[in-house]
Amino acid sequence: MKKRHSHLLVHAPEPLANLTSRLRQSARRVTGPRQAILDLLRQQRRPMTNKEIHAAMAEGDCDLVTIYRSMHLLEEMGMVKRFDFGDGTARFELVTGDSHGHHHHLVCTSCSEIVEIDDCFAAELELRVAAAHGFKRVTHKLEFFGVCPGCQQKSLACKRPDRARRMPCGC
Amino acid sequence: MKKRHSHLLVHAPEPLANLTSRLRQSARRVTGPRQAILDLLRQQRRPMTNKEIHAAMAEGDCDLVTIYRSMHLLEEMGMVKRFDFGDGTARFELVTGDSHGHHHHLVCTSCSEIVEIDDCFAAELELRVAAAHGFKRVTHKLEFFGVCPGCQQKSLACKRPDRARRMPCGC
DNA sequence: CTGGTTGCAAACAATTTGCAACCCA
DNA sequence: TGGGTTGCAAATTGTTTGCAACCAG
């Protein structure tokens, strides 16, 4: 990471201030890559893969491995949330304090466009399921898949249905 | 695959008869491995990984690669369903015609025990989501995670929270 | 200074692919 | 017989780890 985005420190946007204090209290460091990642996630409000994040921060700013390690850390700290759209690559989104907590997505199986679904209607289901089977600390993963308006026209049927599960569907 | 499970042909259980006719009409072959896989899945009514399937059919019956290829085929034909519990390995379950169609699971994050949840309460949500965003052919994936009764006692807290996402949680 | 971090190379694990040998229909 | 199948080896891809150099506090 050559040059730190100093403007970040100036604005001291919420997530960053958050990061700083949280890191400090666990004897961890506020480093360039970590700041850059949060910054990126703050701009692009959409689930991003590690590779996308890496590519997005131009000029070999930091190693891909560092991204992986940072995401683990940030996830542990509850600053990002991991999503799994079934294509074998993890995606991460910034956890913004305001409202945008637990939510789901609607993913186009053709162009992989992602729509954020803000309300979570499954909370009540969790309770029901937990009660029915005696489980504790029950959470859930719920994602929707379909064909977006754009792809419906183009009638872009997937040529290789056996690969449909790979979201960034290169059929 | 040395010796074909001939008793399968005798009983001619539903899934197998199904397989035979379906394969034939698409100019594909009814082979030993395919029969063995369906047979296994019919017995062990639980989501199995390719590796588990492979291990289960003793004596190098068939190559792991063949399992992978077969699962793709069977999935395409709609005879098995793929599930993803977020641990990076696909699991498959037999699609039995009777009732047991679309359903979900409750997975213990500690011992990875899997409970089948028969009712799907999210069907209506699909419609709502589809309508709201103009998507077609909308489906969803929904799985629940928590700590099963057994693991609650043992209070087996995960030592490495950063790895909690790996279901067969070797923490 | 010094322990948390990073980069780089290498290890890993799940899955896929190429290709020649093989076998069901 | 012939095209779908399989086995084996090798390639791919996402992710993790070992380790020495490095830097934030």
mmCIF file of C-alpha atoms (C1' of nucleotides) in Angstrom:
data_model
loop_
_atom_site.group_PDB
_atom_site.id
_atom_site.type_symbol
_atom_site.label_atom_id
_atom_site.label_comp_id
_atom_site.label_asym_id
_atom_site.label_seq_id
_atom_site.Cartn_x
_atom_site.Cartn_y
_atom_site.Cartn_z
ATOM 1 C CA MET A 1 0.000 0.000 0.000
ATOM 2 C CA LYS A 2 1.900 3.034 -1.219
ATOM 3 C CA LYS A 3 -0.062 6.134 -0.405
ATOM 4 C CA ARG A 4 -2.710 6.146 2.240
ATOM 5 C CA HIS A 5 -5.963 7.838 1.286
ATOM 6 C CA SER A 6 -5.424 10.732 3.597
ATOM 7 C CA HIS A 7 -8.771 12.313 2.798
ATOM 8 C CA LEU A 8 -10.271 9.411 4.666
ATOM 9 C CA LEU A 9 -8.741 10.627 7.837
ATOM 10 C CA VAL A 10 -10.040 14.087 7.202
ATOM 11 C CA HIS A 11 -13.667 13.142 6.704
ATOM 12 C CA ALA A 12 -13.333 10.419 9.302
ATOM 13 C CA PRO A 13 -16.486 8.754 8.028
ATOM 14 C CA GLU A 14 -18.364 6.611 10.442
ATOM 15 C CA PRO A 15 -17.058 3.194 9.463
ATOM 16 C CA LEU A 16 -13.484 4.343 9.669
ATOM 17 C CA ALA A 17 -13.792 5.979 13.032
ATOM 18 C CA ASN A 18 -15.475 2.813 14.089
ATOM 19 C CA LEU A 19 -12.655 0.731 12.769
ATOM 20 C CA THR A 20 -10.030 2.788 14.470
ATOM 21 C CA SER A 21 -11.537 2.600 17.910
ATOM 22 C CA ARG A 22 -12.458 -1.021 17.642
ATOM 23 C CA LEU A 23 -9.057 -2.045 16.409
ATOM 24 C CA ARG A 24 -7.261 -0.115 19.070
ATOM 25 C CA GLN A 25 -9.118 -1.709 21.901
ATOM 26 C CA SER A 26 -8.017 -5.125 20.752
ATOM 27 C CA ALA A 27 -4.395 -4.207 20.301
ATOM 28 C CA ARG A 28 -4.622 -4.377 16.540
ATOM 29 C CA ARG A 29 -3.412 -1.846 14.015
ATOM 30 C CA VAL A 30 -5.170 0.590 11.753
ATOM 31 C CA THR A 31 -3.380 -0.100 8.509
ATOM 32 C CA GLY A 32 -3.561 1.181 4.978
ATOM 33 C CA PRO A 33 -5.181 -1.871 3.432
ATOM 34 C CA ARG A 34 -7.865 -2.033 6.095
ATOM 35 C CA GLN A 35 -8.770 1.569 5.584
ATOM 36 C CA ALA A 36 -8.790 1.182 1.830
ATOM 37 C CA ILE A 37 -11.075 -1.836 1.989
ATOM 38 C CA LEU A 38 -13.610 -0.142 4.201
ATOM 39 C CA ASP A 39 -13.486 2.910 2.009
ATOM 40 C CA LEU A 40 -14.167 0.875 -1.072
ATOM 41 C CA LEU A 41 -17.010 -1.016 0.541
ATOM 42 C CA ARG A 42 -18.473 2.254 1.693
ATOM 43 C CA GLN A 43 -18.599 3.595 -1.837
ATOM 44 C CA GLN A 44 -19.716 0.522 -3.701
ATOM 45 C CA ARG A 45 -22.687 -0.424 -1.621
ATOM 46 C CA ARG A 46 -22.928 -3.915 -2.985
ATOM 47 C CA PRO A 47 -21.560 -7.329 -2.146
ATOM 48 C CA MET A 48 -18.023 -7.567 -3.519
ATOM 49 C CA THR A 49 -15.721 -10.529 -3.893
ATOM 50 C CA ASN A 50 -12.208 -10.378 -2.579
ATOM 51 C CA LYS A 51 -10.932 -10.351 -6.101
ATOM 52 C CA GLU A 52 -13.172 -7.425 -7.017
ATOM 53 C CA ILE A 53 -12.005 -5.522 -3.992
ATOM 54 C CA HIS A 54 -8.434 -6.250 -4.881
ATOM 55 C CA ALA A 55 -8.898 -5.193 -8.481
ATOM 56 C CA ALA A 56 -10.758 -2.060 -7.461
ATOM 57 C CA MET A 57 -7.936 -0.641 -5.410
ATOM 58 C CA ALA A 58 -5.697 0.167 -8.331
ATOM 59 C CA GLU A 59 -1.956 -0.095 -8.660
ATOM 60 C CA GLY A 60 -1.005 -3.159 -6.627
ATOM 61 C CA ASP A 61 -2.041 -1.242 -3.560
ATOM 62 C CA CYS A 62 -2.127 -4.356 -1.506
ATOM 63 C CA ASP A 63 -1.833 -8.071 -1.903
ATOM 64 C CA LEU A 64 -4.854 -10.276 -2.498
ATOM 65 C CA VAL A 65 -3.858 -12.354 0.496
ATOM 66 C CA THR A 66 -4.072 -9.285 2.670
ATOM 67 C CA ILE A 67 -7.620 -8.773 1.470
ATOM 68 C CA TYR A 68 -8.509 -12.289 2.528
ATOM 69 C CA ARG A 69 -6.964 -11.756 5.919
ATOM 70 C CA SER A 70 -8.557 -8.364 6.351
ATOM 71 C CA MET A 71 -11.993 -9.661 5.480
ATOM 72 C CA HIS A 72 -11.694 -12.311 8.144
ATOM 73 C CA LEU A 73 -10.750 -9.701 10.658
ATOM 74 C CA LEU A 74 -13.463 -7.275 9.638
ATOM 75 C CA GLU A 75 -16.019 -10.035 9.651
ATOM 76 C CA GLU A 76 -14.980 -11.107 13.132
ATOM 77 C CA MET A 77 -15.317 -7.518 14.238
ATOM 78 C CA GLY A 78 -18.753 -7.403 12.713
ATOM 79 C CA MET A 79 -17.866 -4.610 10.337
ATOM 80 C CA VAL A 80 -18.581 -6.529 7.165
ATOM 81 C CA LYS A 81 -20.983 -9.309 6.422
ATOM 82 C CA ARG A 82 -20.240 -12.342 4.306
ATOM 83 C CA PHE A 83 -22.706 -13.491 1.668
ATOM 84 C CA ASP A 84 -22.732 -16.649 -0.334
ATOM 85 C CA PHE A 85 -24.576 -16.705 -3.634
ATOM 86 C CA GLY A 86 -23.708 -20.281 -4.358
ATOM 87 C CA ASP A 87 -21.049 -19.637 -6.953
ATOM 88 C CA GLY A 88 -18.182 -20.631 -4.733
ATOM 89 C CA THR A 89 -16.902 -17.144 -4.003
ATOM 90 C CA ALA A 90 -17.579 -15.179 -0.882
ATOM 91 C CA ARG A 91 -18.945 -11.661 -1.152
ATOM 92 C CA PHE A 92 -18.761 -8.957 1.462
ATOM 93 C CA GLU A 93 -20.818 -5.916 2.263
ATOM 94 C CA LEU A 94 -20.207 -3.151 4.738
ATOM 95 C CA VAL A 95 -22.343 -3.351 7.833
ATOM 96 C CA THR A 96 -23.687 0.150 8.202
ATOM 97 C CA GLY A 97 -25.083 0.873 11.589
ATOM 98 C CA ASP A 98 -28.158 2.580 10.203
ATOM 99 C CA SER A 99 -31.040 0.233 9.441
ATOM 100 C CA HIS A 100 -29.174 -1.724 6.776
ATOM 101 C CA GLY A 101 -28.435 -4.596 9.145
ATOM 102 C CA HIS A 102 -29.687 -8.042 8.299
ATOM 103 C CA HIS A 103 -30.975 -8.299 4.754
ATOM 104 C CA HIS A 104 -31.072 -10.442 1.664
ATOM 105 C CA HIS A 105 -30.485 -10.288 -2.076
ATOM 106 C CA LEU A 106 -32.112 -11.068 -5.352
ATOM 107 C CA VAL A 107 -29.522 -12.253 -7.835
ATOM 108 C CA CYS A 108 -29.994 -12.511 -11.577
ATOM 109 C CA THR A 109 -28.818 -15.923 -12.704
ATOM 110 C CA SER A 110 -28.081 -14.574 -16.133
ATOM 111 C CA CYS A 111 -26.180 -11.316 -15.718
ATOM 112 C CA SER A 112 -25.559 -11.668 -11.980
ATOM 113 C CA GLU A 113 -27.072 -8.294 -11.242
ATOM 114 C CA ILE A 114 -27.729 -8.013 -7.522
ATOM 115 C CA VAL A 115 -30.734 -6.319 -5.975
ATOM 116 C CA GLU A 116 -30.748 -5.542 -2.286
ATOM 117 C CA ILE A 117 -33.853 -6.634 -0.435
ATOM 118 C CA ASP A 118 -34.109 -4.554 2.638
ATOM 119 C CA ASP A 119 -36.751 -6.200 4.698
ATOM 120 C CA CYS A 120 -36.090 -9.515 6.296
ATOM 121 C CA PHE A 121 -39.239 -11.489 6.641
ATOM 122 C CA ALA A 122 -37.595 -14.588 7.984
ATOM 123 C CA ALA A 123 -36.875 -13.424 11.512
ATOM 124 C CA GLU A 124 -40.039 -14.966 12.834
ATOM 125 C CA LEU A 125 -39.245 -18.206 11.050
ATOM 126 C CA GLU A 126 -35.996 -18.420 12.954
ATOM 127 C CA LEU A 127 -37.831 -18.462 16.232
ATOM 128 C CA ARG A 128 -40.250 -21.059 15.021
ATOM 129 C CA VAL A 129 -37.492 -23.313 13.724
ATOM 130 C CA ALA A 130 -35.382 -22.890 16.836
ATOM 131 C CA ALA A 131 -38.275 -23.747 19.091
ATOM 132 C CA ALA A 132 -39.321 -26.732 17.034
ATOM 133 C CA HIS A 133 -35.921 -28.395 17.223
ATOM 134 C CA GLY A 134 -34.409 -27.122 20.429
ATOM 135 C CA PHE A 135 -31.621 -25.226 18.716
ATOM 136 C CA LYS A 136 -30.090 -22.090 20.162
ATOM 137 C CA ARG A 137 -28.545 -19.060 18.535
ATOM 138 C CA VAL A 138 -30.321 -19.752 15.268
ATOM 139 C CA THR A 139 -29.561 -17.623 12.244
ATOM 140 C CA HIS A 140 -30.395 -18.078 8.605
ATOM 141 C CA LYS A 141 -29.182 -17.452 5.119
ATOM 142 C CA LEU A 142 -31.742 -16.543 2.506
ATOM 143 C CA GLU A 143 -31.092 -15.417 -1.027
ATOM 144 C CA PHE A 144 -33.344 -15.199 -4.041
ATOM 145 C CA PHE A 145 -32.397 -16.036 -7.596
ATOM 146 C CA GLY A 146 -34.168 -15.264 -10.842
ATOM 147 C CA VAL A 147 -33.984 -13.546 -14.192
ATOM 148 C CA CYS A 148 -33.890 -9.771 -14.142
ATOM 149 C CA PRO A 149 -36.036 -7.601 -16.442
ATOM 150 C CA GLY A 150 -33.110 -6.888 -18.720
ATOM 151 C CA CYS A 151 -32.207 -10.498 -19.279
ATOM 152 C CA GLN A 152 -35.800 -11.505 -19.833
ATOM 153 C CA GLN A 153 -35.887 -9.573 -23.081
ATOM 154 C CA LYS A 154 -32.584 -10.752 -24.342
ATOM 155 C CA SER A 155 -33.954 -14.207 -23.474
ATOM 156 C CA LEU A 156 -30.441 -15.116 -22.530
ATOM 157 C CA ALA A 157 -31.065 -18.720 -21.716
ATOM 158 C CA CYS A 158 -28.093 -20.325 -20.116
ATOM 159 C CA LYS A 159 -26.344 -22.516 -22.637
ATOM 160 C CA ARG A 160 -24.935 -24.782 -19.999
ATOM 161 C CA PRO A 161 -27.531 -25.451 -17.342
ATOM 162 C CA ASP A 162 -25.052 -27.648 -15.555
ATOM 163 C CA ARG A 163 -23.158 -24.520 -14.729
ATOM 164 C CA ALA A 164 -26.036 -22.336 -13.786
ATOM 165 C CA ARG A 165 -24.928 -22.329 -10.191
ATOM 166 C CA ARG A 166 -21.911 -20.267 -11.035
ATOM 167 C CA MET A 167 -23.452 -16.924 -10.620
ATOM 168 C CA PRO A 168 -21.175 -14.764 -12.760
ATOM 169 C CA CYS A 169 -22.608 -17.066 -15.314
ATOM 170 C CA GLY A 170 -20.221 -17.405 -18.204
ATOM 171 C CA CYS A 171 -22.473 -19.641 -20.191
ATOM 172 C CA MET B 1 -17.387 -50.172 -10.964
ATOM 173 C CA LYS B 2 -16.813 -53.870 -10.705
ATOM 174 C CA LYS B 3 -20.055 -55.501 -9.795
ATOM 175 C CA ARG B 4 -23.377 -53.871 -10.414
ATOM 176 C CA HIS B 5 -25.862 -53.955 -7.552
ATOM 177 C CA SER B 6 -28.167 -56.356 -9.318
ATOM 178 C CA HIS B 7 -30.742 -56.292 -6.532
ATOM 179 C CA LEU B 8 -31.420 -52.752 -7.591
ATOM 180 C CA LEU B 9 -32.718 -53.956 -10.860
ATOM 181 C CA VAL B 10 -34.882 -56.503 -9.129
ATOM 182 C CA HIS B 11 -36.627 -54.107 -6.789
ATOM 183 C CA ALA B 12 -36.572 -51.497 -9.466
ATOM 184 C CA PRO B 13 -37.231 -48.788 -6.879
ATOM 185 C CA GLU B 14 -38.854 -45.650 -8.062
ATOM 186 C CA PRO B 15 -35.781 -43.445 -8.489
ATOM 187 C CA LEU B 16 -34.015 -46.051 -10.504
ATOM 188 C CA ALA B 17 -36.882 -46.767 -12.861
ATOM 189 C CA ASN B 18 -37.151 -43.044 -13.198
ATOM 190 C CA LEU B 19 -33.482 -42.753 -14.019
ATOM 191 C CA THR B 20 -33.618 -45.453 -16.612
ATOM 192 C CA SER B 21 -36.471 -44.007 -18.575
ATOM 193 C CA ARG B 22 -35.245 -40.470 -18.342
ATOM 194 C CA LEU B 23 -31.745 -41.350 -19.393
ATOM 195 C CA ARG B 24 -32.954 -43.390 -22.313
ATOM 196 C CA GLN B 25 -35.040 -40.650 -23.754
ATOM 197 C CA SER B 26 -32.046 -38.372 -23.902
ATOM 198 C CA ALA B 27 -29.754 -40.906 -25.478
ATOM 199 C CA ARG B 28 -27.724 -41.316 -22.330
ATOM 200 C CA ARG B 29 -26.673 -44.519 -20.647
ATOM 201 C CA VAL B 30 -27.749 -46.255 -17.467
ATOM 202 C CA THR B 31 -24.397 -47.019 -15.936
ATOM 203 C CA GLY B 32 -23.172 -48.672 -12.786
ATOM 204 C CA PRO B 33 -21.964 -45.535 -11.019
ATOM 205 C CA ARG B 34 -25.203 -43.705 -11.681
ATOM 206 C CA GLN B 35 -27.250 -46.523 -10.254
ATOM 207 C CA ALA B 36 -24.989 -46.828 -7.242
ATOM 208 C CA ILE B 37 -25.219 -43.126 -6.497
ATOM 209 C CA LEU B 38 -28.985 -43.054 -6.626
ATOM 210 C CA ASP B 39 -29.127 -46.156 -4.486
ATOM 211 C CA LEU B 40 -26.913 -44.594 -1.877
ATOM 212 C CA LEU B 41 -28.855 -41.377 -1.839
ATOM 213 C CA ARG B 42 -32.048 -43.343 -1.480
ATOM 214 C CA GLN B 43 -30.787 -45.063 1.644
ATOM 215 C CA GLN B 44 -29.043 -42.198 3.360
ATOM 216 C CA ARG B 45 -31.801 -39.657 3.241
ATOM 217 C CA ARG B 46 -29.562 -36.737 3.999
ATOM 218 C CA PRO B 47 -27.489 -34.243 2.051
ATOM 219 C CA MET B 48 -24.190 -35.887 1.126
ATOM 220 C CA THR B 49 -21.018 -34.420 -0.295
ATOM 221 C CA ASN B 50 -19.418 -35.948 -3.343
ATOM 222 C CA LYS B 51 -16.594 -37.149 -1.193
ATOM 223 C CA GLU B 52 -18.968 -38.830 1.224
ATOM 224 C CA ILE B 53 -20.758 -40.513 -1.622
ATOM 225 C CA HIS B 54 -17.495 -41.672 -3.029
ATOM 226 C CA ALA B 55 -16.295 -43.004 0.307
ATOM 227 C CA ALA B 56 -19.609 -44.700 0.965
ATOM 228 C CA MET B 57 -19.475 -46.888 -2.091
ATOM 229 C CA ALA B 58 -16.674 -49.121 -0.921
ATOM 230 C CA GLU B 59 -13.853 -50.714 -2.849
ATOM 231 C CA GLY B 60 -12.883 -48.122 -5.438
ATOM 232 C CA ASP B 61 -16.210 -48.736 -7.061
ATOM 233 C CA CYS B 62 -15.929 -45.616 -9.101
ATOM 234 C CA ASP B 63 -13.752 -42.578 -9.458
ATOM 235 C CA LEU B 64 -14.464 -39.391 -7.560
ATOM 236 C CA VAL B 65 -14.482 -37.525 -10.827
ATOM 237 C CA THR B 66 -17.277 -39.714 -12.050
ATOM 238 C CA ILE B 67 -19.291 -38.759 -8.994
ATOM 239 C CA TYR B 68 -18.829 -35.108 -9.829
ATOM 240 C CA ARG B 69 -19.908 -35.674 -13.393
ATOM 241 C CA SER B 70 -22.832 -37.820 -12.371
ATOM 242 C CA MET B 71 -24.086 -35.287 -9.888
ATOM 243 C CA HIS B 72 -24.107 -32.644 -12.582
ATOM 244 C CA LEU B 73 -26.107 -34.908 -14.808
ATOM 245 C CA LEU B 74 -28.540 -35.964 -12.105
ATOM 246 C CA GLU B 75 -28.990 -32.376 -11.047
ATOM 247 C CA GLU B 76 -29.707 -31.341 -14.613
ATOM 248 C CA MET B 77 -32.263 -34.095 -14.834
ATOM 249 C CA GLY B 78 -33.805 -32.882 -11.626
ATOM 250 C CA MET B 79 -33.226 -36.148 -9.802
ATOM 251 C CA VAL B 80 -31.029 -34.699 -7.088
ATOM 252 C CA LYS B 81 -30.950 -31.300 -5.511
ATOM 253 C CA ARG B 82 -27.850 -29.370 -4.616
ATOM 254 C CA PHE B 83 -27.528 -27.683 -1.254
ATOM 255 C CA ASP B 84 -24.955 -25.268 -0.033
ATOM 256 C CA PHE B 85 -24.340 -24.918 3.665
ATOM 257 C CA GLY B 86 -21.669 -22.327 3.251
ATOM 258 C CA ASP B 87 -18.698 -24.555 3.952
ATOM 259 C CA GLY B 88 -17.492 -24.599 0.394
ATOM 260 C CA THR B 89 -18.650 -28.110 -0.454
ATOM 261 C CA ALA B 90 -21.801 -28.993 -2.308
ATOM 262 C CA ARG B 91 -24.219 -31.491 -0.820
ATOM 263 C CA PHE B 92 -26.840 -33.484 -2.677
ATOM 264 C CA GLU B 93 -30.120 -35.047 -1.756
ATOM 265 C CA LEU B 94 -32.374 -37.313 -3.733
ATOM 266 C CA VAL B 95 -35.475 -35.622 -5.084
ATOM 267 C CA THR B 96 -38.243 -37.991 -4.146
ATOM 268 C CA GLY B 97 -41.438 -37.399 -6.020
ATOM 269 C CA ASP B 98 -43.549 -37.662 -2.884
ATOM 270 C CA SER B 99 -43.983 -34.439 -0.966
ATOM 271 C CA HIS B 100 -40.320 -34.062 -0.111
ATOM 272 C CA GLY B 101 -39.758 -31.547 -2.871
ATOM 273 C CA HIS B 102 -38.568 -28.104 -1.956
ATOM 274 C CA HIS B 103 -37.367 -27.910 1.620
ATOM 275 C CA HIS B 104 -34.722 -26.467 3.892
ATOM 276 C CA HIS B 105 -32.296 -27.473 6.613
ATOM 277 C CA LEU B 106 -31.216 -26.536 10.075
ATOM 278 C CA VAL B 107 -27.503 -27.098 10.473
ATOM 279 C CA CYS B 108 -25.628 -27.233 13.746
ATOM 280 C CA THR B 109 -22.618 -24.976 13.505
ATOM 281 C CA SER B 110 -20.814 -27.028 16.078
ATOM 282 C CA CYS B 111 -21.243 -30.691 15.177
ATOM 283 C CA SER B 112 -22.732 -30.087 11.728
ATOM 284 C CA GLU B 113 -25.746 -32.226 12.456
ATOM 285 C CA ILE B 114 -28.403 -31.593 9.827
ATOM 286 C CA VAL B 115 -32.117 -31.430 10.510
ATOM 287 C CA GLU B 116 -34.549 -31.522 7.629
ATOM 288 C CA ILE B 117 -37.210 -28.856 7.698
ATOM 289 C CA ASP B 118 -40.079 -30.065 5.651
ATOM 290 C CA ASP B 119 -42.295 -27.074 5.241
ATOM 291 C CA CYS B 120 -41.204 -24.225 3.083
ATOM 292 C CA PHE B 121 -42.671 -21.013 4.292
ATOM 293 C CA ALA B 122 -40.887 -18.835 1.811
ATOM 294 C CA ALA B 123 -42.868 -19.629 -1.301
ATOM 295 C CA GLU B 124 -45.054 -16.617 -0.875
ATOM 296 C CA LEU B 125 -42.010 -14.439 -0.364
ATOM 297 C CA GLU B 126 -40.736 -15.495 -3.756
ATOM 298 C CA LEU B 127 -43.813 -14.094 -5.427
ATOM 299 C CA ARG B 128 -43.600 -10.888 -3.485
ATOM 300 C CA VAL B 129 -39.934 -10.408 -4.316
ATOM 301 C CA ALA B 130 -40.413 -11.284 -7.973
ATOM 302 C CA ALA B 131 -43.278 -8.856 -8.335
ATOM 303 C CA ALA B 132 -41.477 -6.073 -6.559
ATOM 304 C CA HIS B 133 -38.475 -6.171 -8.866
ATOM 305 C CA GLY B 134 -39.802 -7.513 -12.125
ATOM 306 C CA PHE B 135 -37.813 -10.728 -11.964
ATOM 307 C CA LYS B 136 -39.036 -13.961 -13.514
ATOM 308 C CA ARG B 137 -38.449 -17.562 -12.571
ATOM 309 C CA VAL B 138 -37.533 -16.626 -9.036
ATOM 310 C CA THR B 139 -36.315 -19.279 -6.642
ATOM 311 C CA HIS B 140 -34.621 -19.055 -3.291
ATOM 312 C CA LYS B 141 -32.140 -20.716 -1.030
ATOM 313 C CA LEU B 142 -32.838 -20.698 2.672
ATOM 314 C CA GLU B 143 -30.924 -22.540 5.343
ATOM 315 C CA PHE B 144 -30.885 -22.151 9.084
ATOM 316 C CA PHE B 145 -27.859 -22.421 11.330
ATOM 317 C CA GLY B 146 -27.642 -22.777 15.070
ATOM 318 C CA VAL B 147 -26.445 -24.889 17.958
ATOM 319 C CA CYS B 148 -28.168 -28.218 18.429
ATOM 320 C CA PRO B 149 -29.360 -29.475 21.840
ATOM 321 C CA GLY B 150 -26.410 -31.824 22.161
ATOM 322 C CA CYS B 151 -23.783 -29.179 21.574
ATOM 323 C CA GLN B 152 -25.490 -26.714 23.875
ATOM 324 C CA GLN B 153 -24.619 -28.846 26.885
ATOM 325 C CA LYS B 154 -21.089 -29.514 25.851
ATOM 326 C CA SER B 155 -20.954 -25.762 25.402
ATOM 327 C CA LEU B 156 -18.605 -26.375 22.548
ATOM 328 C CA ALA B 157 -17.865 -22.804 21.735
ATOM 329 C CA CYS B 158 -15.984 -22.450 18.513
ATOM 330 C CA LYS B 159 -12.366 -21.681 19.273
ATOM 331 C CA ARG B 160 -11.817 -19.948 15.999
ATOM 332 C CA PRO B 161 -14.774 -17.744 15.160
ATOM 333 C CA ASP B 162 -13.032 -16.697 11.985
ATOM 334 C CA ARG B 163 -13.642 -20.167 10.688
ATOM 335 C CA ALA B 164 -17.173 -20.600 11.845
ATOM 336 C CA ARG B 165 -18.379 -20.597 8.289
ATOM 337 C CA ARG B 166 -16.802 -23.948 7.636
ATOM 338 C CA MET B 167 -19.643 -26.099 8.674
ATOM 339 C CA PRO B 168 -17.946 -29.398 9.497
ATOM 340 C CA CYS B 169 -16.443 -27.125 12.001
ATOM 341 C CA GLY B 170 -13.063 -28.407 13.030
ATOM 342 C CA CYS B 171 -12.429 -25.656 15.484
ATOM 343 C "C1'" DC C 1 11.449 -1.433 20.133
ATOM 344 C "C1'" DT C 2 8.058 -5.080 19.201
ATOM 345 C "C1'" DG C 3 4.221 -7.546 18.280
ATOM 346 C "C1'" DG C 4 0.667 -7.120 14.850
ATOM 347 C "C1'" DT C 5 0.861 -6.948 9.564
ATOM 348 C "C1'" DT C 6 2.149 -7.624 4.931
ATOM 349 C "C1'" DG C 7 4.032 -9.739 0.610
ATOM 350 C "C1'" DC C 8 5.417 -13.685 -1.729
ATOM 351 C "C1'" DA C 9 5.635 -18.332 -2.535
ATOM 352 C "C1'" DA C 10 3.727 -22.522 -1.696
ATOM 353 C "C1'" DA C 11 0.191 -25.486 0.181
ATOM 354 C "C1'" DC C 12 -4.701 -26.884 0.092
ATOM 355 C "C1'" DA C 13 -9.245 -28.365 -1.156
ATOM 356 C "C1'" DA C 14 -13.158 -28.557 -4.158
ATOM 357 C "C1'" DT C 15 -14.173 -28.927 -8.706
ATOM 358 C "C1'" DT C 16 -13.259 -29.150 -13.734
ATOM 359 C "C1'" DT C 17 -11.084 -30.675 -18.046
ATOM 360 C "C1'" DG C 18 -8.331 -33.400 -21.681
ATOM 361 C "C1'" DC C 19 -7.815 -37.606 -23.584
ATOM 362 C "C1'" DA C 20 -7.392 -42.354 -24.525
ATOM 363 C "C1'" DA C 21 -9.520 -46.673 -23.165
ATOM 364 C "C1'" DC C 22 -14.016 -48.631 -22.484
ATOM 365 C "C1'" DC C 23 -18.806 -50.227 -22.758
ATOM 366 C "C1'" DC C 24 -23.974 -49.720 -23.047
ATOM 367 C "C1'" DA C 25 -27.688 -49.619 -26.500
ATOM 368 C "C1'" DT D 1 -20.146 -50.373 -34.128
ATOM 369 C "C1'" DG D 2 -20.224 -45.685 -32.137
ATOM 370 C "C1'" DG D 3 -21.102 -42.189 -29.240
ATOM 371 C "C1'" DG D 4 -21.820 -41.650 -24.369
ATOM 372 C "C1'" DT D 5 -18.790 -42.803 -20.169
ATOM 373 C "C1'" DT D 6 -15.044 -43.584 -17.217
ATOM 374 C "C1'" DG D 7 -10.369 -43.310 -15.124
ATOM 375 C "C1'" DC D 8 -6.282 -40.964 -14.489
ATOM 376 C "C1'" DA D 9 -3.532 -37.133 -14.594
ATOM 377 C "C1'" DA D 10 -3.272 -32.443 -14.734
ATOM 378 C "C1'" DA D 11 -5.230 -27.813 -14.698
ATOM 379 C "C1'" DT D 12 -8.256 -24.246 -12.309
ATOM 380 C "C1'" DT D 13 -9.997 -21.540 -8.731
ATOM 381 C "C1'" DG D 14 -10.924 -19.851 -4.190
ATOM 382 C "C1'" DT D 15 -8.728 -19.715 0.025
ATOM 383 C "C1'" DT D 16 -5.209 -20.587 3.607
ATOM 384 C "C1'" DT D 17 -0.553 -20.874 5.628
ATOM 385 C "C1'" DG D 18 4.629 -20.294 6.530
ATOM 386 C "C1'" DC D 19 7.975 -17.111 7.050
ATOM 387 C "C1'" DA D 20 10.982 -13.277 6.745
ATOM 388 C "C1'" DA D 21 10.707 -8.282 6.109
ATOM 389 C "C1'" DC D 22 8.060 -4.373 7.726
ATOM 390 C "C1'" DC D 23 5.573 -0.760 10.280
ATOM 391 C "C1'" DA D 24 2.077 1.271 13.598
ATOM 392 C "C1'" DG D 25 1.868 2.469 18.304
#
